[in-house]
Amino acid sequence: MEASAPRNVLDQSLIAEAKDLAARIEAQATQAERLRALADRIDAQTSRDRSLLGELEGSLGLSLQLCIDQLDERIRGQHLEEVAIKLLEDEVGRGQEIHYRVWFELLLRRGVKVAGKKPIDTFLAQINRAEEVE
């Protein structure tokens, strides 16, 4: 019995370590998700602020050239959300279910270009924040 006692203590120690590690992984995953959501919100606000600044500078005659962002036809942030929801209402109707990939394809067929390394991920992240989307 004495040989099994150290093994039992070792097993209990390893089990405790595994539980601690699993809890730490879960906490890190949750924190990473919150940080990604925060970064997306900051990116959307920055996009809105950049647009507003461009309008103000244009109104004041301070901007003689288009900024690089205006030359880029790809959309993101709040503007992407607005365009996507308007398109969905026009094409499918309010309150109708649609798979996000089908919705994304509707945008592409309409000529909408979505920004990001993986545009479908940008689209999905943005529509997940929309109050109109369940």
CSV table of N, CA and C in Angstrom, one decimal:
chain,number,residue,atom,x,y,z
A,1,MET,N,0.8,-1.2,0.0
A,1,MET,CA,0.0,0.0,0.0
A,1,MET,C,0.9,1.3,0.0
A,2,GLU,N,2.0,1.2,0.5
A,2,GLU,CA,2.9,2.4,0.6
A,2,GLU,C,3.3,2.8,-0.8
A,3,ALA,N,3.5,1.9,-1.7
A,3,ALA,CA,3.9,2.3,-3.1
A,3,ALA,C,2.7,3.1,-3.8
A,4,SER,N,1.5,2.7,-3.5
A,4,SER,CA,0.4,3.4,-4.2
A,4,SER,C,0.1,4.8,-3.5
A,5,ALA,N,0.5,5.0,-2.3
A,5,ALA,CA,0.2,6.3,-1.7
A,5,ALA,C,0.9,7.4,-2.4
A,6,PRO,N,2.2,7.3,-2.7
A,6,PRO,CA,2.9,8.4,-3.4
A,6,PRO,C,2.2,8.6,-4.8
A,7,ARG,N,1.9,7.5,-5.4
A,7,ARG,CA,1.2,7.6,-6.8
A,7,ARG,C,-0.1,8.3,-6.7
A,8,ASN,N,-0.9,8.0,-5.6
A,8,ASN,CA,-2.2,8.7,-5.4
A,8,ASN,C,-2.0,10.2,-5.2
A,9,VAL,N,-1.0,10.6,-4.4
A,9,VAL,CA,-0.7,12.0,-4.1
A,9,VAL,C,-0.2,12.6,-5.4
A,10,LEU,N,0.6,12.0,-6.2
A,10,LEU,CA,1.0,12.5,-7.5
A,10,LEU,C,-0.2,12.7,-8.4
A,11,ASP,N,-1.0,11.7,-8.5
A,11,ASP,CA,-2.2,11.8,-9.4
A,11,ASP,C,-3.1,13.0,-8.9
A,12,GLN,N,-3.3,13.2,-7.6
A,12,GLN,CA,-4.1,14.3,-7.1
A,12,GLN,C,-3.4,15.6,-7.5
A,13,SER,N,-2.1,15.7,-7.4
A,13,SER,CA,-1.4,16.9,-7.7
A,13,SER,C,-1.6,17.2,-9.2
A,14,LEU,N,-1.4,16.2,-10.0
A,14,LEU,CA,-1.6,16.4,-11.5
A,14,LEU,C,-3.0,16.8,-11.8
A,15,ILE,N,-4.0,16.2,-11.2
A,15,ILE,CA,-5.4,16.6,-11.4
A,15,ILE,C,-5.6,18.1,-11.1
A,16,ALA,N,-5.1,18.5,-9.9
A,16,ALA,CA,-5.3,19.8,-9.5
A,16,ALA,C,-4.6,20.8,-10.4
A,17,GLU,N,-3.4,20.4,-10.9
A,17,GLU,CA,-2.7,21.3,-11.9
A,17,GLU,C,-3.5,21.4,-13.2
A,18,ALA,N,-4.0,20.3,-13.6
A,18,ALA,CA,-4.8,20.3,-14.8
A,18,ALA,C,-6.1,21.2,-14.7
A,19,LYS,N,-6.7,21.1,-13.6
A,19,LYS,CA,-7.9,22.0,-13.3
A,19,LYS,C,-7.5,23.5,-13.3
A,20,ASP,N,-6.4,23.8,-12.7
A,20,ASP,CA,-5.9,25.1,-12.6
A,20,ASP,C,-5.5,25.6,-14.1
A,21,LEU,N,-4.9,24.8,-14.8
A,21,LEU,CA,-4.6,25.1,-16.2
A,21,LEU,C,-5.8,25.4,-17.1
A,22,ALA,N,-6.8,24.5,-16.9
A,22,ALA,CA,-8.0,24.6,-17.7
A,22,ALA,C,-8.7,25.9,-17.3
A,23,ALA,N,-8.8,26.3,-16.0
A,23,ALA,CA,-9.4,27.5,-15.6
A,23,ALA,C,-8.6,28.7,-16.2
A,24,ARG,N,-7.3,28.7,-16.2
A,24,ARG,CA,-6.5,29.8,-16.7
A,24,ARG,C,-6.7,29.9,-18.2
A,25,ILE,N,-6.8,28.8,-18.9
A,25,ILE,CA,-7.1,28.9,-20.4
A,25,ILE,C,-8.4,29.5,-20.6
A,26,GLU,N,-9.4,29.1,-19.9
A,26,GLU,CA,-10.8,29.7,-20.0
A,26,GLU,C,-10.8,31.2,-19.8
A,27,ALA,N,-10.1,31.6,-18.7
A,27,ALA,CA,-10.0,33.0,-18.4
A,27,ALA,C,-9.3,33.8,-19.5
A,28,GLN,N,-8.2,33.3,-20.0
A,28,GLN,CA,-7.5,33.9,-21.1
A,28,GLN,C,-8.3,34.0,-22.4
A,29,ALA,N,-9.1,33.0,-22.7
A,29,ALA,CA,-9.9,33.0,-23.9
A,29,ALA,C,-11.0,34.1,-23.7
A,30,THR,N,-11.6,34.2,-22.5
A,30,THR,CA,-12.6,35.2,-22.3
A,30,THR,C,-12.0,36.6,-22.4
A,31,GLN,N,-10.8,36.8,-21.8
A,31,GLN,CA,-10.2,38.1,-21.9
A,31,GLN,C,-9.9,38.4,-23.3
A,32,ALA,N,-9.4,37.5,-24.1
A,32,ALA,CA,-9.0,37.7,-25.5
A,32,ALA,C,-10.3,38.1,-26.3
A,33,GLU,N,-11.4,37.5,-26.0
A,33,GLU,CA,-12.7,37.8,-26.7
A,33,GLU,C,-13.1,39.2,-26.4
A,34,ARG,N,-13.0,39.6,-25.1
A,34,ARG,CA,-13.4,41.0,-24.7
A,34,ARG,C,-12.5,42.0,-25.3
A,35,LEU,N,-11.2,41.7,-25.4
A,35,LEU,CA,-10.2,42.6,-26.0
A,35,LEU,C,-10.5,42.8,-27.5
A,36,ARG,N,-10.8,41.6,-28.2
A,36,ARG,CA,-11.2,41.7,-29.6
A,36,ARG,C,-12.4,42.6,-29.8
A,37,ALA,N,-13.4,42.4,-29.0
A,37,ALA,CA,-14.6,43.2,-29.1
A,37,ALA,C,-14.3,44.7,-28.9
A,38,LEU,N,-13.5,45.0,-27.9
A,38,LEU,CA,-13.1,46.3,-27.6
A,38,LEU,C,-12.3,46.9,-28.8
A,39,ALA,N,-11.4,46.2,-29.3
A,39,ALA,CA,-10.7,46.7,-30.5
A,39,ALA,C,-11.6,46.9,-31.7
A,40,ASP,N,-12.6,46.1,-31.9
A,40,ASP,CA,-13.5,46.3,-33.0
A,40,ASP,C,-14.3,47.6,-32.7
A,41,ARG,N,-14.8,47.8,-31.5
A,41,ARG,CA,-15.5,49.0,-31.2
A,41,ARG,C,-14.7,50.3,-31.4
A,42,ILE,N,-13.4,50.2,-31.0
A,42,ILE,CA,-12.5,51.3,-31.2
A,42,ILE,C,-12.3,51.6,-32.6
A,43,ASP,N,-12.1,50.5,-33.4
A,43,ASP,CA,-11.9,50.6,-34.9
A,43,ASP,C,-13.1,51.3,-35.5
A,44,ALA,N,-14.3,50.9,-35.1
A,44,ALA,CA,-15.5,51.5,-35.6
A,44,ALA,C,-15.6,52.9,-35.3
A,45,GLN,N,-15.3,53.3,-34.0
A,45,GLN,CA,-15.3,54.7,-33.6
A,45,GLN,C,-14.3,55.5,-34.4
A,46,THR,N,-13.1,55.0,-34.5
A,46,THR,CA,-12.1,55.6,-35.3
A,46,THR,C,-12.5,55.9,-36.7
A,47,SER,N,-13.2,54.9,-37.3
A,47,SER,CA,-13.7,55.1,-38.7
A,47,SER,C,-14.7,56.2,-38.8
A,48,ARG,N,-15.6,56.2,-37.8
A,48,ARG,CA,-16.6,57.3,-37.8
A,48,ARG,C,-16.0,58.7,-37.5
A,49,ASP,N,-15.0,58.7,-36.6
A,49,ASP,CA,-14.3,60.0,-36.3
A,49,ASP,C,-13.5,60.5,-37.6
A,50,ARG,N,-12.9,59.5,-38.3
A,50,ARG,CA,-12.1,59.9,-39.4
A,50,ARG,C,-13.0,60.5,-40.5
A,51,SER,N,-14.2,59.8,-40.7
A,51,SER,CA,-15.2,60.3,-41.7
A,51,SER,C,-15.6,61.7,-41.3
A,52,LEU,N,-16.0,61.9,-40.0
A,52,LEU,CA,-16.4,63.2,-39.6
A,52,LEU,C,-15.3,64.3,-39.8
A,53,LEU,N,-14.1,63.9,-39.4
A,53,LEU,CA,-13.0,64.9,-39.6
A,53,LEU,C,-12.8,65.2,-41.1
A,54,GLY,N,-13.0,64.3,-42.0
A,54,GLY,CA,-12.9,64.5,-43.4
A,54,GLY,C,-14.0,65.5,-43.9
A,55,GLU,N,-15.2,65.3,-43.4
A,55,GLU,CA,-16.3,66.1,-43.7
A,55,GLU,C,-16.1,67.6,-43.2
A,56,LEU,N,-15.6,67.7,-42.0
A,56,LEU,CA,-15.3,69.0,-41.4
A,56,LEU,C,-14.2,69.7,-42.2
A,57,GLU,N,-13.1,69.0,-42.5
A,57,GLU,CA,-12.0,69.6,-43.2
A,57,GLU,C,-12.5,70.0,-44.6
A,58,GLY,N,-13.3,69.1,-45.3
A,58,GLY,CA,-13.9,69.5,-46.6
A,58,GLY,C,-14.8,70.7,-46.5
A,59,SER,N,-15.6,70.8,-45.5
A,59,SER,CA,-16.5,72.0,-45.3
A,59,SER,C,-15.7,73.3,-45.1
A,60,LEU,N,-14.6,73.1,-44.4
A,60,LEU,CA,-13.8,74.3,-44.1
A,60,LEU,C,-12.8,74.6,-45.2
A,61,GLY,N,-12.7,73.8,-46.2
A,61,GLY,CA,-11.7,74.0,-47.3
A,61,GLY,C,-10.3,73.7,-46.9
A,62,LEU,N,-10.1,72.9,-45.9
A,62,LEU,CA,-8.8,72.6,-45.4
A,62,LEU,C,-8.2,71.4,-46.1
A,63,SER,N,-9.0,70.6,-46.7
A,63,SER,CA,-8.6,69.4,-47.3
A,63,SER,C,-8.6,69.5,-48.9
A,64,LEU,N,-7.4,69.6,-49.4
A,64,LEU,CA,-7.3,69.8,-50.9
A,64,LEU,C,-7.2,68.4,-51.6
A,65,GLN,N,-6.9,67.4,-50.9
A,65,GLN,CA,-6.8,66.1,-51.5
A,65,GLN,C,-7.6,65.1,-50.8
A,66,LEU,N,-8.1,64.0,-51.5
A,66,LEU,CA,-8.8,62.9,-50.8
A,66,LEU,C,-7.8,62.2,-49.9
A,67,CYS,N,-8.2,61.8,-48.7
A,67,CYS,CA,-7.3,61.0,-47.9
A,67,CYS,C,-7.2,59.6,-48.4
A,68,ILE,N,-6.2,58.9,-48.0
A,68,ILE,CA,-6.0,57.5,-48.5
A,68,ILE,C,-7.3,56.7,-48.2
A,69,ASP,N,-7.9,56.8,-47.0
A,69,ASP,CA,-9.1,56.0,-46.7
A,69,ASP,C,-10.2,56.2,-47.7
A,70,GLN,N,-10.3,57.5,-48.2
A,70,GLN,CA,-11.4,57.7,-49.1
A,70,GLN,C,-11.2,57.1,-50.5
A,71,LEU,N,-9.9,56.9,-50.8
A,71,LEU,CA,-9.6,56.3,-52.1
A,71,LEU,C,-9.8,54.8,-52.0
A,72,ASP,N,-9.8,54.2,-50.8
A,72,ASP,CA,-10.0,52.8,-50.6
A,72,ASP,C,-11.5,52.6,-50.6
A,73,GLU,N,-12.1,51.8,-51.5
A,73,GLU,CA,-13.5,51.6,-51.7
A,73,GLU,C,-14.0,50.5,-50.6
A,74,ARG,N,-13.1,49.9,-49.9
A,74,ARG,CA,-13.6,48.9,-48.9
A,74,ARG,C,-14.2,49.5,-47.7
A,75,ILE,N,-15.2,48.9,-47.2
A,75,ILE,CA,-15.9,49.5,-46.0
A,75,ILE,C,-15.7,48.6,-44.8
A,76,ARG,N,-15.9,49.2,-43.7
A,76,ARG,CA,-15.8,48.5,-42.4
A,76,ARG,C,-16.6,49.3,-41.4
A,77,GLY,N,-16.6,48.8,-40.1
A,77,GLY,CA,-17.2,49.5,-39.0
A,77,GLY,C,-18.7,49.8,-39.2
A,78,GLN,N,-19.1,50.9,-38.6
A,78,GLN,CA,-20.5,51.3,-38.6
A,78,GLN,C,-21.0,51.5,-40.0
A,79,HIS,N,-20.2,51.9,-40.9
A,79,HIS,CA,-20.7,52.1,-42.3
A,79,HIS,C,-21.1,50.7,-42.9
A,80,LEU,N,-20.2,49.7,-42.6
A,80,LEU,CA,-20.5,48.4,-43.1
A,80,LEU,C,-21.8,47.9,-42.5
A,81,GLU,N,-22.0,48.1,-41.2
A,81,GLU,CA,-23.2,47.6,-40.5
A,81,GLU,C,-24.4,48.3,-41.2
A,82,GLU,N,-24.4,49.6,-41.4
A,82,GLU,CA,-25.5,50.3,-42.0
A,82,GLU,C,-25.8,49.8,-43.4
A,83,VAL,N,-24.8,49.6,-44.3
A,83,VAL,CA,-25.0,49.1,-45.6
A,83,VAL,C,-25.6,47.7,-45.6
A,84,ALA,N,-25.0,46.9,-44.8
A,84,ALA,CA,-25.5,45.5,-44.7
A,84,ALA,C,-26.9,45.4,-44.3
A,85,ILE,N,-27.3,46.1,-43.3
A,85,ILE,CA,-28.7,46.0,-42.8
A,85,ILE,C,-29.7,46.6,-43.8
A,86,LYS,N,-29.3,47.7,-44.4
A,86,LYS,CA,-30.2,48.3,-45.5
A,86,LYS,C,-30.3,47.3,-46.6
A,87,LEU,N,-29.3,46.7,-47.1
A,87,LEU,CA,-29.3,45.7,-48.1
A,87,LEU,C,-30.2,44.5,-47.7
A,88,LEU,N,-30.0,44.0,-46.5
A,88,LEU,CA,-30.8,42.9,-46.0
A,88,LEU,C,-32.3,43.3,-46.0
A,89,GLU,N,-32.7,44.4,-45.6
A,89,GLU,CA,-34.1,44.9,-45.5
A,89,GLU,C,-34.6,45.0,-47.0
A,90,ASP,N,-33.8,45.5,-47.9
A,90,ASP,CA,-34.3,45.6,-49.3
A,90,ASP,C,-34.4,44.3,-50.0
A,91,GLU,N,-33.5,43.4,-49.7
A,91,GLU,CA,-33.5,42.1,-50.5
A,91,GLU,C,-34.3,41.0,-49.8
A,92,VAL,N,-34.3,40.9,-48.5
A,92,VAL,CA,-34.9,39.8,-47.8
A,92,VAL,C,-36.1,40.2,-47.0
A,93,GLY,N,-36.0,41.4,-46.4
A,93,GLY,CA,-37.1,41.9,-45.6
A,93,GLY,C,-36.7,41.9,-44.1
A,94,ARG,N,-37.3,42.8,-43.4
A,94,ARG,CA,-37.0,42.9,-41.9
A,94,ARG,C,-37.6,41.7,-41.2
A,95,GLY,N,-36.8,41.2,-40.3
A,95,GLY,CA,-37.3,40.1,-39.4
A,95,GLY,C,-37.1,38.7,-40.1
A,96,GLN,N,-36.6,38.6,-41.3
A,96,GLN,CA,-36.4,37.3,-41.9
A,96,GLN,C,-35.0,36.7,-41.6
A,97,GLU,N,-35.0,35.4,-41.5
A,97,GLU,CA,-33.7,34.8,-41.1
A,97,GLU,C,-32.9,34.6,-42.4
A,98,ILE,N,-31.6,34.7,-42.2
A,98,ILE,CA,-30.6,34.5,-43.3
A,98,ILE,C,-29.3,34.1,-42.7
A,99,HIS,N,-28.6,33.2,-43.4
A,99,HIS,CA,-27.3,32.8,-42.9
A,99,HIS,C,-26.3,33.9,-43.3
A,100,TYR,N,-25.4,34.1,-42.4
A,100,TYR,CA,-24.5,35.2,-42.6
A,100,TYR,C,-23.7,35.1,-43.9
A,101,ARG,N,-23.4,33.9,-44.3
A,101,ARG,CA,-22.6,33.7,-45.6
A,101,ARG,C,-23.5,34.1,-46.8
A,102,VAL,N,-24.7,33.8,-46.7
A,102,VAL,CA,-25.6,34.2,-47.8
A,102,VAL,C,-25.8,35.7,-47.8
A,103,TRP,N,-25.9,36.3,-46.6
A,103,TRP,CA,-25.9,37.8,-46.5
A,103,TRP,C,-24.7,38.4,-47.0
A,104,PHE,N,-23.5,37.8,-46.7
A,104,PHE,CA,-22.3,38.4,-47.2
A,104,PHE,C,-22.2,38.3,-48.7
A,105,GLU,N,-22.7,37.2,-49.3
A,105,GLU,CA,-22.7,37.0,-50.7
A,105,GLU,C,-23.6,38.1,-51.4
A,106,LEU,N,-24.7,38.4,-50.7
A,106,LEU,CA,-25.6,39.5,-51.3
A,106,LEU,C,-24.8,40.8,-51.4
A,107,LEU,N,-24.0,41.1,-50.3
A,107,LEU,CA,-23.2,42.3,-50.3
A,107,LEU,C,-22.2,42.3,-51.5
A,108,LEU,N,-21.5,41.2,-51.7
A,108,LEU,CA,-20.5,41.1,-52.7
A,108,LEU,C,-21.2,41.2,-54.1
A,109,ARG,N,-22.3,40.6,-54.3
A,109,ARG,CA,-23.0,40.7,-55.6
A,109,ARG,C,-23.5,42.2,-55.9
A,110,ARG,N,-23.7,42.9,-54.8
A,110,ARG,CA,-24.1,44.3,-55.0
A,110,ARG,C,-22.9,45.2,-55.2
A,111,GLY,N,-21.7,44.6,-55.2
A,111,GLY,CA,-20.5,45.4,-55.4
A,111,GLY,C,-19.8,46.0,-54.1
A,112,VAL,N,-20.3,45.6,-53.0
A,112,VAL,CA,-19.8,46.1,-51.7
A,112,VAL,C,-18.5,45.4,-51.4
A,113,LYS,N,-17.4,46.1,-51.2
A,113,LYS,CA,-16.1,45.6,-50.8
A,113,LYS,C,-15.9,45.8,-49.3
A,114,VAL,N,-15.6,44.7,-48.6
A,114,VAL,CA,-15.5,44.7,-47.2
A,114,VAL,C,-14.0,44.7,-46.9
A,115,ALA,N,-13.6,45.6,-46.0
A,115,ALA,CA,-12.2,45.7,-45.6
A,115,ALA,C,-11.8,44.5,-44.7
A,116,GLY,N,-10.5,44.3,-44.5
A,116,GLY,CA,-9.9,43.3,-43.6
A,116,GLY,C,-9.2,42.2,-44.3
A,117,LYS,N,-8.3,41.5,-43.6
A,117,LYS,CA,-7.6,40.4,-44.1
A,117,LYS,C,-8.5,39.3,-44.5
A,118,LYS,N,-9.6,39.1,-43.7
A,118,LYS,CA,-10.6,38.1,-44.0
A,118,LYS,C,-11.9,38.9,-44.0
A,119,PRO,N,-12.4,39.4,-45.1
A,119,PRO,CA,-13.5,40.3,-45.2
A,119,PRO,C,-14.8,39.6,-44.5
A,120,ILE,N,-15.0,38.3,-44.7
A,120,ILE,CA,-16.2,37.7,-44.1
A,120,ILE,C,-16.1,37.8,-42.6
A,121,ASP,N,-14.9,37.7,-42.0
A,121,ASP,CA,-14.8,37.8,-40.6
A,121,ASP,C,-15.1,39.3,-40.1
A,122,THR,N,-14.6,40.2,-40.9
A,122,THR,CA,-14.9,41.6,-40.6
A,122,THR,C,-16.4,41.9,-40.6
A,123,PHE,N,-17.0,41.3,-41.6
A,123,PHE,CA,-18.5,41.4,-41.8
A,123,PHE,C,-19.2,40.8,-40.6
A,124,LEU,N,-18.8,39.6,-40.3
A,124,LEU,CA,-19.5,38.9,-39.2
A,124,LEU,C,-19.3,39.6,-37.9
A,125,ALA,N,-18.1,40.1,-37.6
A,125,ALA,CA,-17.9,40.8,-36.3
A,125,ALA,C,-18.7,42.0,-36.3
A,126,GLN,N,-18.9,42.7,-37.4
A,126,GLN,CA,-19.7,44.0,-37.3
A,126,GLN,C,-21.2,43.7,-37.2
A,127,ILE,N,-21.7,42.7,-37.9
A,127,ILE,CA,-23.1,42.5,-37.8
A,127,ILE,C,-23.5,41.9,-36.5
A,128,ASN,N,-22.6,41.2,-35.8
A,128,ASN,CA,-22.9,40.7,-34.5
A,128,ASN,C,-23.1,41.8,-33.5
A,129,ARG,N,-22.6,43.0,-33.8
A,129,ARG,CA,-22.8,44.1,-32.9
A,129,ARG,C,-24.0,44.9,-33.1
A,130,ALA,N,-24.6,44.6,-34.3
A,130,ALA,CA,-25.8,45.4,-34.7
A,130,ALA,C,-27.0,45.1,-33.8
A,131,GLU,N,-27.7,46.1,-33.3
A,131,GLU,CA,-28.9,45.9,-32.5
A,131,GLU,C,-30.0,45.2,-33.2
A,132,GLU,N,-30.1,45.4,-34.5
A,132,GLU,CA,-31.1,44.9,-35.3
A,132,GLU,C,-31.0,43.4,-35.6
A,133,VAL,N,-29.8,42.8,-35.3
A,133,VAL,CA,-29.5,41.5,-35.7
A,133,VAL,C,-29.5,40.6,-34.4
A,134,GLU,N,-30.2,39.5,-34.6
A,134,GLU,CA,-30.3,38.5,-33.5
A,134,GLU,C,-29.4,37.3,-33.8
